[in-house]
């Protein structure tokens, strides 16, 4: 629903549908290219369905309310990148379970809810790896999208586009549905900001504020967009937004540190166990560039005695899809 350019959507917390899916049911994952055919500038994007569930809003929930603290982007099955600084005030509360973090996508004007099961900090960077577990119904055709990565080094004067979500109000109430499940309602705007690369810092801009690989981009960004995806002209994910000055420029964290850091158990995919957690994330995600199809084969119990669904690859064919915005 749209009112005065503010988009509204709702969604209900549900049990992970992969657990109760029928044996033989399939889940598909497709990388997606998201090129933006825009001139340099700052734009409101009225159609927030165009990202196929790849763009995420990061929410912090406390008791009966939740608030939007930033944006994120899905980069693989049950894996997303976010900005560390958006969690600065909430890490302690999350660790002590006085708050919880969820990720929300929009697909077909319905909120797609993801439980954040693990938050992995990447040393000497503003990057986080988020492990996700679906808490909504399967989408149409059980098809999930994630952003196609590119680790190349953008050129000076090259155009990049930053995308992020800004909520209409600071807090929202968590409501209960007829089955006493949490229900979320959110309203806000998806913003797009395009500009040219004006400086490159492969070893960091400085030793205090931005000591990690980053880019300076001549564009304006606003609160709520932090952690949002940054795309090149072909639609590849180049980095995420880490910092900005009012009116511009904005600074983009490059993805290299998160992709090559090897930390056993730093991430886990969804459905459970479909990613190899014993290698770096780049190698773990490498098998997903060709649209794999996974089929449910059995149920196992994890180390906590909880039932988890096991999905195994059925086939791997095709190429990245493209979403022209």
PDB file of C-alpha atoms in Angstrom:
ATOM      1  CA  UNK A   1       0.000   0.000   0.000  1.00  0.00           C
ATOM      2  CA  UNK A   2       1.204   3.552  -0.769  1.00  0.00           C
ATOM      3  CA  UNK A   3       0.291   6.814   0.967  1.00  0.00           C
ATOM      4  CA  UNK A   4       2.071  10.108   0.222  1.00  0.00           C
ATOM      5  CA  UNK A   5       4.963   8.129  -1.268  1.00  0.00           C
ATOM      6  CA  UNK A   6       5.300   6.088   1.957  1.00  0.00           C
ATOM      7  CA  UNK A   7       5.103   2.352   1.273  1.00  0.00           C
ATOM      8  CA  UNK A   8       3.494   0.084   3.847  1.00  0.00           C
ATOM      9  CA  UNK A   9       3.611  -3.691   4.276  1.00  0.00           C
ATOM     10  CA  UNK A  10       3.056  -6.298   6.963  1.00  0.00           C
ATOM     11  CA  UNK A  11       4.152  -9.835   7.746  1.00  0.00           C
ATOM     12  CA  UNK A  12       3.748 -12.493  10.419  1.00  0.00           C
ATOM     13  CA  UNK A  13       6.408 -14.507  12.214  1.00  0.00           C
ATOM     14  CA  UNK A  14       6.043 -18.182  11.249  1.00  0.00           C
ATOM     15  CA  UNK A  15       7.988 -21.356  11.876  1.00  0.00           C
ATOM     16  CA  UNK A  16      10.803 -22.151   9.447  1.00  0.00           C
ATOM     17  CA  UNK A  17       8.891 -23.649   6.469  1.00  0.00           C
ATOM     18  CA  UNK A  18      11.840 -25.861   5.495  1.00  0.00           C
ATOM     19  CA  UNK A  19      11.237 -27.986   8.596  1.00  0.00           C
ATOM     20  CA  UNK A  20       7.667 -28.938   7.744  1.00  0.00           C
ATOM     21  CA  UNK A  21       8.071 -29.075   3.960  1.00  0.00           C
ATOM     22  CA  UNK A  22       7.217 -32.373   2.297  1.00  0.00           C
ATOM     23  CA  UNK A  23      10.022 -34.767   1.462  1.00  0.00           C
ATOM     24  CA  UNK A  24      11.018 -34.139  -2.123  1.00  0.00           C
ATOM     25  CA  UNK A  25       9.977 -30.479  -2.047  1.00  0.00           C
ATOM     26  CA  UNK A  26      12.473 -28.218  -3.818  1.00  0.00           C
ATOM     27  CA  UNK A  27      14.007 -24.853  -2.975  1.00  0.00           C
ATOM     28  CA  UNK A  28      15.826 -22.857  -5.640  1.00  0.00           C
ATOM     29  CA  UNK A  29      18.401 -20.089  -5.279  1.00  0.00           C
ATOM     30  CA  UNK A  30      19.228 -17.663  -8.065  1.00  0.00           C
ATOM     31  CA  UNK A  31      21.858 -14.914  -8.226  1.00  0.00           C
ATOM     32  CA  UNK A  32      20.365 -11.702  -9.556  1.00  0.00           C
ATOM     33  CA  UNK A  33      21.903  -8.695 -11.277  1.00  0.00           C
ATOM     34  CA  UNK A  34      20.357  -5.353 -10.305  1.00  0.00           C
ATOM     35  CA  UNK A  35      21.499  -2.569 -12.669  1.00  0.00           C
ATOM     36  CA  UNK A  36      20.044   0.882 -12.079  1.00  0.00           C
ATOM     37  CA  UNK A  37      19.545   2.959 -15.209  1.00  0.00           C
ATOM     38  CA  UNK A  38      19.633   6.366 -13.510  1.00  0.00           C
ATOM     39  CA  UNK A  39      21.574   9.598 -13.749  1.00  0.00           C
ATOM     40  CA  UNK A  40      23.649  10.775 -10.810  1.00  0.00           C
ATOM     41  CA  UNK A  41      21.399  12.010  -8.023  1.00  0.00           C
ATOM     42  CA  UNK A  42      19.240  11.022  -5.049  1.00  0.00           C
ATOM     43  CA  UNK A  43      15.933   9.288  -5.740  1.00  0.00           C
ATOM     44  CA  UNK A  44      12.918   7.779  -3.987  1.00  0.00           C
ATOM     45  CA  UNK A  45      12.059   4.399  -5.499  1.00  0.00           C
ATOM     46  CA  UNK A  46       8.287   3.790  -5.367  1.00  0.00           C
ATOM     47  CA  UNK A  47       8.434   0.100  -6.361  1.00  0.00           C
ATOM     48  CA  UNK A  48      10.170  -1.725  -3.518  1.00  0.00           C
ATOM     49  CA  UNK A  49       9.279  -5.122  -4.975  1.00  0.00           C
ATOM     50  CA  UNK A  50      11.955  -4.734  -7.643  1.00  0.00           C
ATOM     51  CA  UNK A  51      14.748  -6.175  -5.526  1.00  0.00           C
ATOM     52  CA  UNK A  52      13.311  -9.683  -5.259  1.00  0.00           C
ATOM     53  CA  UNK A  53      13.819  -9.852  -1.502  1.00  0.00           C
ATOM     54  CA  UNK A  54      17.567  -9.110  -1.771  1.00  0.00           C
ATOM     55  CA  UNK A  55      17.384  -5.720  -0.027  1.00  0.00           C
ATOM     56  CA  UNK A  56      16.888  -6.071   3.724  1.00  0.00           C
ATOM     57  CA  UNK A  57      15.792  -3.794   6.543  1.00  0.00           C
ATOM     58  CA  UNK A  58      17.593  -4.537   9.814  1.00  0.00           C
ATOM     59  CA  UNK A  59      15.305  -4.347  12.836  1.00  0.00           C
ATOM     60  CA  UNK A  60      15.988  -4.433  16.571  1.00  0.00           C
ATOM     61  CA  UNK A  61      13.053  -5.757  18.604  1.00  0.00           C
ATOM     62  CA  UNK A  62      12.610  -5.103  22.308  1.00  0.00           C
ATOM     63  CA  UNK A  63       9.574  -6.396  24.166  1.00  0.00           C
ATOM     64  CA  UNK A  64       6.585  -5.039  22.205  1.00  0.00           C
ATOM     65  CA  UNK A  65       8.328  -2.648  19.793  1.00  0.00           C
ATOM     66  CA  UNK A  66      10.894  -2.746  17.015  1.00  0.00           C
ATOM     67  CA  UNK A  67      12.923  -0.105  15.210  1.00  0.00           C
ATOM     68  CA  UNK A  68      14.775   0.074  11.909  1.00  0.00           C
ATOM     69  CA  UNK A  69      18.541   0.605  12.386  1.00  0.00           C
ATOM     70  CA  UNK A  70      19.917   0.069   8.890  1.00  0.00           C
ATOM     71  CA  UNK A  71      19.900  -1.914   5.680  1.00  0.00           C
ATOM     72  CA  UNK A  72      21.583  -5.121   4.483  1.00  0.00           C
ATOM     73  CA  UNK A  73      21.816  -7.343   1.409  1.00  0.00           C
ATOM     74  CA  UNK A  74      21.437 -11.089   0.879  1.00  0.00           C
ATOM     75  CA  UNK A  75      24.535 -12.603  -0.769  1.00  0.00           C
ATOM     76  CA  UNK A  76      23.784 -16.327  -0.565  1.00  0.00           C
ATOM     77  CA  UNK A  77      21.348 -18.901   0.833  1.00  0.00           C
ATOM     78  CA  UNK A  78      20.692 -17.641   4.366  1.00  0.00           C
ATOM     79  CA  UNK A  79      23.664 -15.230   4.349  1.00  0.00           C
ATOM     80  CA  UNK A  80      23.679 -11.431   4.264  1.00  0.00           C
ATOM     81  CA  UNK A  81      26.117  -8.541   4.636  1.00  0.00           C
ATOM     82  CA  UNK A  82      25.431  -5.599   6.941  1.00  0.00           C
ATOM     83  CA  UNK A  83      27.348  -2.692   8.468  1.00  0.00           C
ATOM     84  CA  UNK A  84      28.825  -3.216  11.918  1.00  0.00           C
ATOM     85  CA  UNK A  85      28.245   0.341  13.106  1.00  0.00           C
ATOM     86  CA  UNK A  86      24.440   0.063  12.891  1.00  0.00           C
ATOM     87  CA  UNK A  87      24.601  -2.481  15.736  1.00  0.00           C
ATOM     88  CA  UNK A  88      26.983  -0.491  17.975  1.00  0.00           C
ATOM     89  CA  UNK A  89      24.338   0.368  20.579  1.00  0.00           C
ATOM     90  CA  UNK A  90      22.632  -3.030  20.463  1.00  0.00           C
ATOM     91  CA  UNK A  91      25.334  -5.720  20.631  1.00  0.00           C
ATOM     92  CA  UNK A  92      25.197  -6.059  24.416  1.00  0.00           C
ATOM     93  CA  UNK A  93      21.408  -6.296  24.477  1.00  0.00           C
ATOM     94  CA  UNK A  94      21.415  -8.926  21.734  1.00  0.00           C
ATOM     95  CA  UNK A  95      24.056 -10.972  23.566  1.00  0.00           C
ATOM     96  CA  UNK A  96      22.045 -10.843  26.800  1.00  0.00           C
ATOM     97  CA  UNK A  97      18.793 -11.629  24.945  1.00  0.00           C
ATOM     98  CA  UNK A  98      17.106  -8.399  26.073  1.00  0.00           C
ATOM     99  CA  UNK A  99      16.805  -7.551  22.361  1.00  0.00           C
ATOM    100  CA  UNK A 100      16.738  -9.556  19.161  1.00  0.00           C
ATOM    101  CA  UNK A 101      17.580  -8.694  15.586  1.00  0.00           C
ATOM    102  CA  UNK A 102      15.513  -9.583  12.550  1.00  0.00           C
ATOM    103  CA  UNK A 103      15.908  -8.867   8.847  1.00  0.00           C
ATOM    104  CA  UNK A 104      12.942  -7.922   6.712  1.00  0.00           C
ATOM    105  CA  UNK A 105      12.629  -8.023   2.941  1.00  0.00           C
ATOM    106  CA  UNK A 106       9.706  -7.003   0.769  1.00  0.00           C
ATOM    107  CA  UNK A 107       8.344  -9.322  -1.887  1.00  0.00           C
ATOM    108  CA  UNK A 108       5.017  -8.709  -3.632  1.00  0.00           C
ATOM    109  CA  UNK A 109       4.122  -6.049  -1.008  1.00  0.00           C
ATOM    110  CA  UNK A 110       4.440  -8.595   1.817  1.00  0.00           C
ATOM    111  CA  UNK A 111       7.162  -8.540   4.445  1.00  0.00           C
ATOM    112  CA  UNK A 112       9.442 -11.574   4.238  1.00  0.00           C
ATOM    113  CA  UNK A 113      10.880 -12.112   7.715  1.00  0.00           C
ATOM    114  CA  UNK A 114      14.273 -13.627   8.514  1.00  0.00           C
ATOM    115  CA  UNK A 115      15.494 -14.532  11.986  1.00  0.00           C
ATOM    116  CA  UNK A 116      19.131 -13.502  12.432  1.00  0.00           C
ATOM    117  CA  UNK A 117      20.678 -16.549  14.078  1.00  0.00           C
ATOM    118  CA  UNK A 118      24.308 -15.440  14.074  1.00  0.00           C
ATOM    119  CA  UNK A 119      26.210 -12.162  13.730  1.00  0.00           C
ATOM    120  CA  UNK A 120      29.879 -12.490  12.760  1.00  0.00           C
ATOM    121  CA  UNK A 121      32.138  -9.443  13.031  1.00  0.00           C
ATOM    122  CA  UNK A 122      34.889  -9.129  10.417  1.00  0.00           C
ATOM    123  CA  UNK A 123      38.122  -7.830  12.014  1.00  0.00           C
ATOM    124  CA  UNK A 124      39.386  -4.404  10.923  1.00  0.00           C
ATOM    125  CA  UNK A 125      36.290  -3.609   8.884  1.00  0.00           C
ATOM    126  CA  UNK A 126      32.732  -2.299   9.158  1.00  0.00           C
ATOM    127  CA  UNK A 127      31.363  -5.546   7.733  1.00  0.00           C
ATOM    128  CA  UNK A 128      29.163  -8.123   9.404  1.00  0.00           C
ATOM    129  CA  UNK A 129      28.103 -11.540   8.121  1.00  0.00           C
ATOM    130  CA  UNK A 130      24.524 -12.298   9.135  1.00  0.00           C
ATOM    131  CA  UNK A 131      23.221 -15.875   9.221  1.00  0.00           C
ATOM    132  CA  UNK A 132      19.503 -16.034   8.462  1.00  0.00           C
ATOM    133  CA  UNK A 133      16.611 -18.433   9.011  1.00  0.00           C
ATOM    134  CA  UNK A 134      13.327 -17.930   7.179  1.00  0.00           C
ATOM    135  CA  UNK A 135      10.300 -17.107   9.362  1.00  0.00           C
ATOM    136  CA  UNK A 136       7.772 -16.577   6.577  1.00  0.00           C
ATOM    137  CA  UNK A 137       6.043 -18.771   4.017  1.00  0.00           C
ATOM    138  CA  UNK A 138       7.997 -19.880   0.956  1.00  0.00           C
ATOM    139  CA  UNK A 139       7.717 -17.381  -1.917  1.00  0.00           C
ATOM    140  CA  UNK A 140       6.172 -18.298  -5.255  1.00  0.00           C
ATOM    141  CA  UNK A 141       7.861 -21.338  -6.825  1.00  0.00           C
ATOM    142  CA  UNK A 142      10.084 -21.627  -3.713  1.00  0.00           C
ATOM    143  CA  UNK A 143      12.539 -19.332  -5.509  1.00  0.00           C
ATOM    144  CA  UNK A 144      14.954 -17.144  -3.545  1.00  0.00           C
ATOM    145  CA  UNK A 145      17.241 -14.498  -4.985  1.00  0.00           C
ATOM    146  CA  UNK A 146      20.578 -13.197  -3.776  1.00  0.00           C
ATOM    147  CA  UNK A 147      22.878 -10.507  -5.067  1.00  0.00           C
ATOM    148  CA  UNK A 148      25.575 -11.400  -7.578  1.00  0.00           C
ATOM    149  CA  UNK A 149      28.982 -10.404  -6.146  1.00  0.00           C
ATOM    150  CA  UNK A 150      31.940  -8.912  -7.960  1.00  0.00           C
ATOM    151  CA  UNK A 151      35.292  -8.390  -6.240  1.00  0.00           C
ATOM    152  CA  UNK A 152      36.833  -6.135  -8.883  1.00  0.00           C
ATOM    153  CA  UNK A 153      38.229  -2.709  -7.981  1.00  0.00           C
ATOM    154  CA  UNK A 154      35.961   0.037  -9.408  1.00  0.00           C
ATOM    155  CA  UNK A 155      37.658   2.743 -11.456  1.00  0.00           C
ATOM    156  CA  UNK A 156      37.854   6.423 -10.615  1.00  0.00           C
ATOM    157  CA  UNK A 157      34.878   8.313 -12.114  1.00  0.00           C
ATOM    158  CA  UNK A 158      32.891   5.059 -12.453  1.00  0.00           C
ATOM    159  CA  UNK A 159      29.232   5.372 -11.494  1.00  0.00           C
ATOM    160  CA  UNK A 160      28.012   3.360  -8.491  1.00  0.00           C
ATOM    161  CA  UNK A 161      24.520   3.205  -6.991  1.00  0.00           C
ATOM    162  CA  UNK A 162      23.686   2.947  -3.282  1.00  0.00           C
ATOM    163  CA  UNK A 163      20.334   1.509  -2.160  1.00  0.00           C
ATOM    164  CA  UNK A 164      18.779   1.527   1.305  1.00  0.00           C
ATOM    165  CA  UNK A 165      15.567   1.685   3.278  1.00  0.00           C
ATOM    166  CA  UNK A 166      14.496   4.439   5.661  1.00  0.00           C
ATOM    167  CA  UNK A 167      11.584   3.816   8.008  1.00  0.00           C
ATOM    168  CA  UNK A 168       8.795   6.374   8.310  1.00  0.00           C
ATOM    169  CA  UNK A 169       8.936   6.405  12.119  1.00  0.00           C
ATOM    170  CA  UNK A 170      11.508   5.471  14.767  1.00  0.00           C
ATOM    171  CA  UNK A 171       9.497   2.672  16.420  1.00  0.00           C
ATOM    172  CA  UNK A 172       6.693   0.309  15.521  1.00  0.00           C
ATOM    173  CA  UNK A 173       4.532  -1.907  17.697  1.00  0.00           C
ATOM    174  CA  UNK A 174       4.798  -5.682  17.473  1.00  0.00           C
ATOM    175  CA  UNK A 175       1.253  -6.978  17.255  1.00  0.00           C
ATOM    176  CA  UNK A 176      -0.178 -10.468  17.812  1.00  0.00           C
ATOM    177  CA  UNK A 177      -2.154 -12.381  15.215  1.00  0.00           C
ATOM    178  CA  UNK A 178      -4.997 -14.829  15.848  1.00  0.00           C
ATOM    179  CA  UNK A 179      -2.481 -17.618  16.576  1.00  0.00           C
ATOM    180  CA  UNK A 180      -0.590 -15.417  19.056  1.00  0.00           C
ATOM    181  CA  UNK A 181       2.349 -15.081  16.654  1.00  0.00           C
ATOM    182  CA  UNK A 182       4.228 -11.806  16.341  1.00  0.00           C
ATOM    183  CA  UNK A 183       3.090  -9.617  13.447  1.00  0.00           C
ATOM    184  CA  UNK A 184       5.210  -6.802  12.014  1.00  0.00           C
ATOM    185  CA  UNK A 185       4.015  -3.721  10.171  1.00  0.00           C
ATOM    186  CA  UNK A 186       6.456  -1.315   8.576  1.00  0.00           C
ATOM    187  CA  UNK A 187       6.323   1.820   6.472  1.00  0.00           C
ATOM    188  CA  UNK A 188       9.023   3.829   4.778  1.00  0.00           C
ATOM    189  CA  UNK A 189      10.871   4.600   1.600  1.00  0.00           C
ATOM    190  CA  UNK A 190      13.486   2.863  -0.516  1.00  0.00           C
ATOM    191  CA  UNK A 191      16.122   5.367  -1.604  1.00  0.00           C
ATOM    192  CA  UNK A 192      18.558   5.164  -4.503  1.00  0.00           C
ATOM    193  CA  UNK A 193      21.616   7.425  -4.734  1.00  0.00           C
ATOM    194  CA  UNK A 194      23.990   7.370  -7.702  1.00  0.00           C
ATOM    195  CA  UNK A 195      27.370   9.063  -8.058  1.00  0.00           C
ATOM    196  CA  UNK A 196      30.912   8.649  -9.322  1.00  0.00           C
ATOM    197  CA  UNK A 197      33.909   7.182  -7.519  1.00  0.00           C
ATOM    198  CA  UNK A 198      36.124  10.127  -6.477  1.00  0.00           C
ATOM    199  CA  UNK A 199      38.776   8.303  -4.418  1.00  0.00           C
ATOM    200  CA  UNK A 200      39.938   4.718  -3.786  1.00  0.00           C
ATOM    201  CA  UNK A 201      41.547   3.458  -0.594  1.00  0.00           C
ATOM    202  CA  UNK A 202      42.647  -0.184  -0.950  1.00  0.00           C
ATOM    203  CA  UNK A 203      44.374  -0.091   2.452  1.00  0.00           C
ATOM    204  CA  UNK A 204      41.957   2.228   4.201  1.00  0.00           C
ATOM    205  CA  UNK A 205      41.453   5.985   4.131  1.00  0.00           C
ATOM    206  CA  UNK A 206      42.943   6.558   7.612  1.00  0.00           C
ATOM    207  CA  UNK A 207      43.862   4.703  10.810  1.00  0.00           C
ATOM    208  CA  UNK A 208      40.800   5.714  12.843  1.00  0.00           C
ATOM    209  CA  UNK A 209      37.559   6.330  10.946  1.00  0.00           C
ATOM    210  CA  UNK A 210      37.939   4.214   7.792  1.00  0.00           C
ATOM    211  CA  UNK A 211      40.950   1.876   8.147  1.00  0.00           C
ATOM    212  CA  UNK A 212      39.535  -0.792   5.807  1.00  0.00           C
ATOM    213  CA  UNK A 213      39.383  -1.086   1.981  1.00  0.00           C
ATOM    214  CA  UNK A 214      36.843   1.490   0.824  1.00  0.00           C
ATOM    215  CA  UNK A 215      35.748   3.913  -1.879  1.00  0.00           C
ATOM    216  CA  UNK A 216      34.631   7.527  -1.791  1.00  0.00           C
ATOM    217  CA  UNK A 217      31.553   8.169  -3.932  1.00  0.00           C
ATOM    218  CA  UNK A 218      30.183  11.595  -4.806  1.00  0.00           C
ATOM    219  CA  UNK A 219      26.597  10.984  -3.690  1.00  0.00           C
ATOM    220  CA  UNK A 220      24.295  11.813  -0.800  1.00  0.00           C
ATOM    221  CA  UNK A 221      22.910   9.123   1.526  1.00  0.00           C
ATOM    222  CA  UNK A 222      20.676   9.334   4.591  1.00  0.00           C
ATOM    223  CA  UNK A 223      20.091   7.501   7.876  1.00  0.00           C
ATOM    224  CA  UNK A 224      18.732   3.983   7.469  1.00  0.00           C
ATOM    225  CA  UNK A 225      20.732   3.347   4.292  1.00  0.00           C
ATOM    226  CA  UNK A 226      23.866   2.237   6.210  1.00  0.00           C
ATOM    227  CA  UNK A 227      24.707  -1.354   5.312  1.00  0.00           C
ATOM    228  CA  UNK A 228      22.740  -1.080   2.085  1.00  0.00           C
ATOM    229  CA  UNK A 229      24.065  -2.607  -1.157  1.00  0.00           C
ATOM    230  CA  UNK A 230      26.225  -0.681  -3.619  1.00  0.00           C
ATOM    231  CA  UNK A 231      25.919  -1.794  -7.251  1.00  0.00           C
ATOM    232  CA  UNK A 232      27.958  -1.092 -10.377  1.00  0.00           C
ATOM    233  CA  UNK A 233      26.342  -0.234 -13.710  1.00  0.00           C
ATOM    234  CA  UNK A 234      25.919  -3.906 -14.643  1.00  0.00           C
ATOM    235  CA  UNK A 235      24.129  -4.716 -11.398  1.00  0.00           C
ATOM    236  CA  UNK A 236      26.921  -6.518  -9.542  1.00  0.00           C
ATOM    237  CA  UNK A 237      27.250  -5.991  -5.802  1.00  0.00           C
ATOM    238  CA  UNK A 238      30.514  -4.082  -5.224  1.00  0.00           C
ATOM    239  CA  UNK A 239      30.255  -3.151  -1.534  1.00  0.00           C
ATOM    240  CA  UNK A 240      28.007  -1.812   1.210  1.00  0.00           C
ATOM    241  CA  UNK A 241      27.486   1.708   2.528  1.00  0.00           C
ATOM    242  CA  UNK A 242      29.572   2.331   5.647  1.00  0.00           C
ATOM    243  CA  UNK A 243      29.676   6.094   6.194  1.00  0.00           C
ATOM    244  CA  UNK A 244      28.601   9.420   4.759  1.00  0.00           C
ATOM    245  CA  UNK A 245      28.734  13.173   5.195  1.00  0.00           C
ATOM    246  CA  UNK A 246      25.520  15.171   4.922  1.00  0.00           C
ATOM    247  CA  UNK A 247      25.161  16.137   1.287  1.00  0.00           C
ATOM    248  CA  UNK A 248      27.988  13.749   0.289  1.00  0.00           C
ATOM    249  CA  UNK A 249      30.394  12.183  -0.224  1.00  0.00           C
ATOM    250  CA  UNK A 250      29.536   8.653   0.911  1.00  0.00           C
ATOM    251  CA  UNK A 251      31.949   5.833   1.706  1.00  0.00           C
ATOM    252  CA  UNK A 252      31.623   2.244   0.583  1.00  0.00           C
ATOM    253  CA  UNK A 253      33.180  -0.790   2.301  1.00  0.00           C
ATOM    254  CA  UNK A 254      34.604  -3.212  -0.249  1.00  0.00           C
ATOM    255  CA  UNK A 255      33.676  -6.855   0.289  1.00  0.00           C
ATOM    256  CA  UNK A 256      37.118  -8.460   0.286  1.00  0.00           C
ATOM    257  CA  UNK A 257      37.592  -8.790   4.083  1.00  0.00           C
ATOM    258  CA  UNK A 258      34.297 -10.632   4.592  1.00  0.00           C
ATOM    259  CA  UNK A 259      34.831 -12.980   1.667  1.00  0.00           C
ATOM    260  CA  UNK A 260      38.351 -14.144   2.488  1.00  0.00           C
ATOM    261  CA  UNK A 261      38.240 -14.284   6.287  1.00  0.00           C
ATOM    262  CA  UNK A 262      38.229 -17.909   7.360  1.00  0.00           C
ATOM    263  CA  UNK A 263      36.562 -18.482  10.690  1.00  0.00           C
ATOM    264  CA  UNK A 264      34.967 -21.864  11.357  1.00  0.00           C
ATOM    265  CA  UNK A 265      31.360 -21.373  12.392  1.00  0.00           C
ATOM    266  CA  UNK A 266      31.307 -17.681  11.447  1.00  0.00           C
ATOM    267  CA  UNK A 267      28.307 -18.248   9.183  1.00  0.00           C
ATOM    268  CA  UNK A 268      25.659 -20.864   8.505  1.00  0.00           C
ATOM    269  CA  UNK A 269      23.399 -21.048   5.492  1.00  0.00           C
ATOM    270  CA  UNK A 270      19.708 -21.784   5.194  1.00  0.00           C
ATOM    271  CA  UNK A 271      18.295 -24.385   5.023  1.00  0.00           C
ATOM    272  CA  UNK A 272      20.631 -25.822   7.616  1.00  0.00           C
ATOM    273  CA  UNK A 273      23.955 -27.334   6.527  1.00  0.00           C
ATOM    274  CA  UNK A 274      23.831 -26.416   2.847  1.00  0.00           C
ATOM    275  CA  UNK A 275      26.945 -24.235   3.154  1.00  0.00           C
ATOM    276  CA  UNK A 276      30.416 -25.523   3.984  1.00  0.00           C
ATOM    277  CA  UNK A 277      31.259 -23.622   7.180  1.00  0.00           C
ATOM    278  CA  UNK A 278      34.887 -24.805   7.213  1.00  0.00           C
ATOM    279  CA  UNK A 279      36.084 -22.609   4.332  1.00  0.00           C
ATOM    280  CA  UNK A 280      35.994 -18.879   3.696  1.00  0.00           C
ATOM    281  CA  UNK A 281      32.712 -17.382   2.553  1.00  0.00           C
ATOM    282  CA  UNK A 282      33.866 -16.861  -1.038  1.00  0.00           C
ATOM    283  CA  UNK A 283      34.510 -20.582  -1.464  1.00  0.00           C
ATOM    284  CA  UNK A 284      31.345 -21.511   0.402  1.00  0.00           C
ATOM    285  CA  UNK A 285      29.205 -19.395  -1.928  1.00  0.00           C
ATOM    286  CA  UNK A 286      31.029 -20.355  -5.117  1.00  0.00           C
ATOM    287  CA  UNK A 287      28.716 -23.284  -5.860  1.00  0.00           C
ATOM    288  CA  UNK A 288      25.649 -21.012  -5.998  1.00  0.00           C
ATOM    289  CA  UNK A 289      26.435 -18.945  -9.080  1.00  0.00           C
ATOM    290  CA  UNK A 290      24.579 -21.396 -11.352  1.00  0.00           C
ATOM    291  CA  UNK A 291      21.116 -21.514  -9.792  1.00  0.00           C
ATOM    292  CA  UNK A 292      21.161 -24.756  -7.810  1.00  0.00           C
ATOM    293  CA  UNK A 293      18.019 -26.629  -6.930  1.00  0.00           C
ATOM    294  CA  UNK A 294      17.857 -28.279  -3.500  1.00  0.00           C
ATOM    295  CA  UNK A 295      15.546 -31.106  -2.558  1.00  0.00           C
ATOM    296  CA  UNK A 296      14.477 -32.080   0.956  1.00  0.00           C
ATOM    297  CA  UNK A 297      15.800 -35.538   1.813  1.00  0.00           C
ATOM    298  CA  UNK A 298      15.499 -36.085   5.565  1.00  0.00           C
ATOM    299  CA  UNK A 299      15.210 -34.656   9.080  1.00  0.00           C
ATOM    300  CA  UNK A 300      18.090 -34.670  11.566  1.00  0.00           C
ATOM    301  CA  UNK A 301      18.669 -33.292  15.042  1.00  0.00           C
ATOM    302  CA  UNK A 302      21.326 -30.670  15.743  1.00  0.00           C
ATOM    303  CA  UNK A 303      23.598 -30.434  18.778  1.00  0.00           C
ATOM    304  CA  UNK A 304      20.739 -28.906  20.793  1.00  0.00           C
ATOM    305  CA  UNK A 305      18.334 -31.739  19.993  1.00  0.00           C
ATOM    306  CA  UNK A 306      16.302 -29.528  17.641  1.00  0.00           C
ATOM    307  CA  UNK A 307      14.963 -30.960  14.394  1.00  0.00           C
ATOM    308  CA  UNK A 308      16.483 -29.517  11.208  1.00  0.00           C
ATOM    309  CA  UNK A 309      15.628 -30.249   7.582  1.00  0.00           C
ATOM    310  CA  UNK A 310      18.420 -31.536   5.340  1.00  0.00           C
ATOM    311  CA  UNK A 311      18.381 -30.397   1.708  1.00  0.00           C
ATOM    312  CA  UNK A 312      20.743 -31.767  -0.935  1.00  0.00           C
ATOM    313  CA  UNK A 313      21.581 -30.388  -4.364  1.00  0.00           C
ATOM    314  CA  UNK A 314      19.549 -31.855  -7.205  1.00  0.00           C
ATOM    315  CA  UNK A 315      21.015 -30.015 -10.178  1.00  0.00           C
ATOM    316  CA  UNK A 316      22.866 -26.854 -11.137  1.00  0.00           C
ATOM    317  CA  UNK A 317      22.056 -25.121 -14.416  1.00  0.00           C
ATOM    318  CA  UNK A 318      21.523 -21.630 -15.779  1.00  0.00           C
ATOM    319  CA  UNK A 319      22.980 -18.174 -15.356  1.00  0.00           C
ATOM    320  CA  UNK A 320      22.319 -15.096 -13.290  1.00  0.00           C
ATOM    321  CA  UNK A 321      18.951 -13.519 -13.855  1.00  0.00           C
ATOM    322  CA  UNK A 322      18.715  -9.808 -14.406  1.00  0.00           C
ATOM    323  CA  UNK A 323      16.318  -7.309 -12.862  1.00  0.00           C
ATOM    324  CA  UNK A 324      16.245  -4.014 -14.766  1.00  0.00           C
ATOM    325  CA  UNK A 325      15.278  -1.141 -12.472  1.00  0.00           C
TER     326      UNK A 325
END
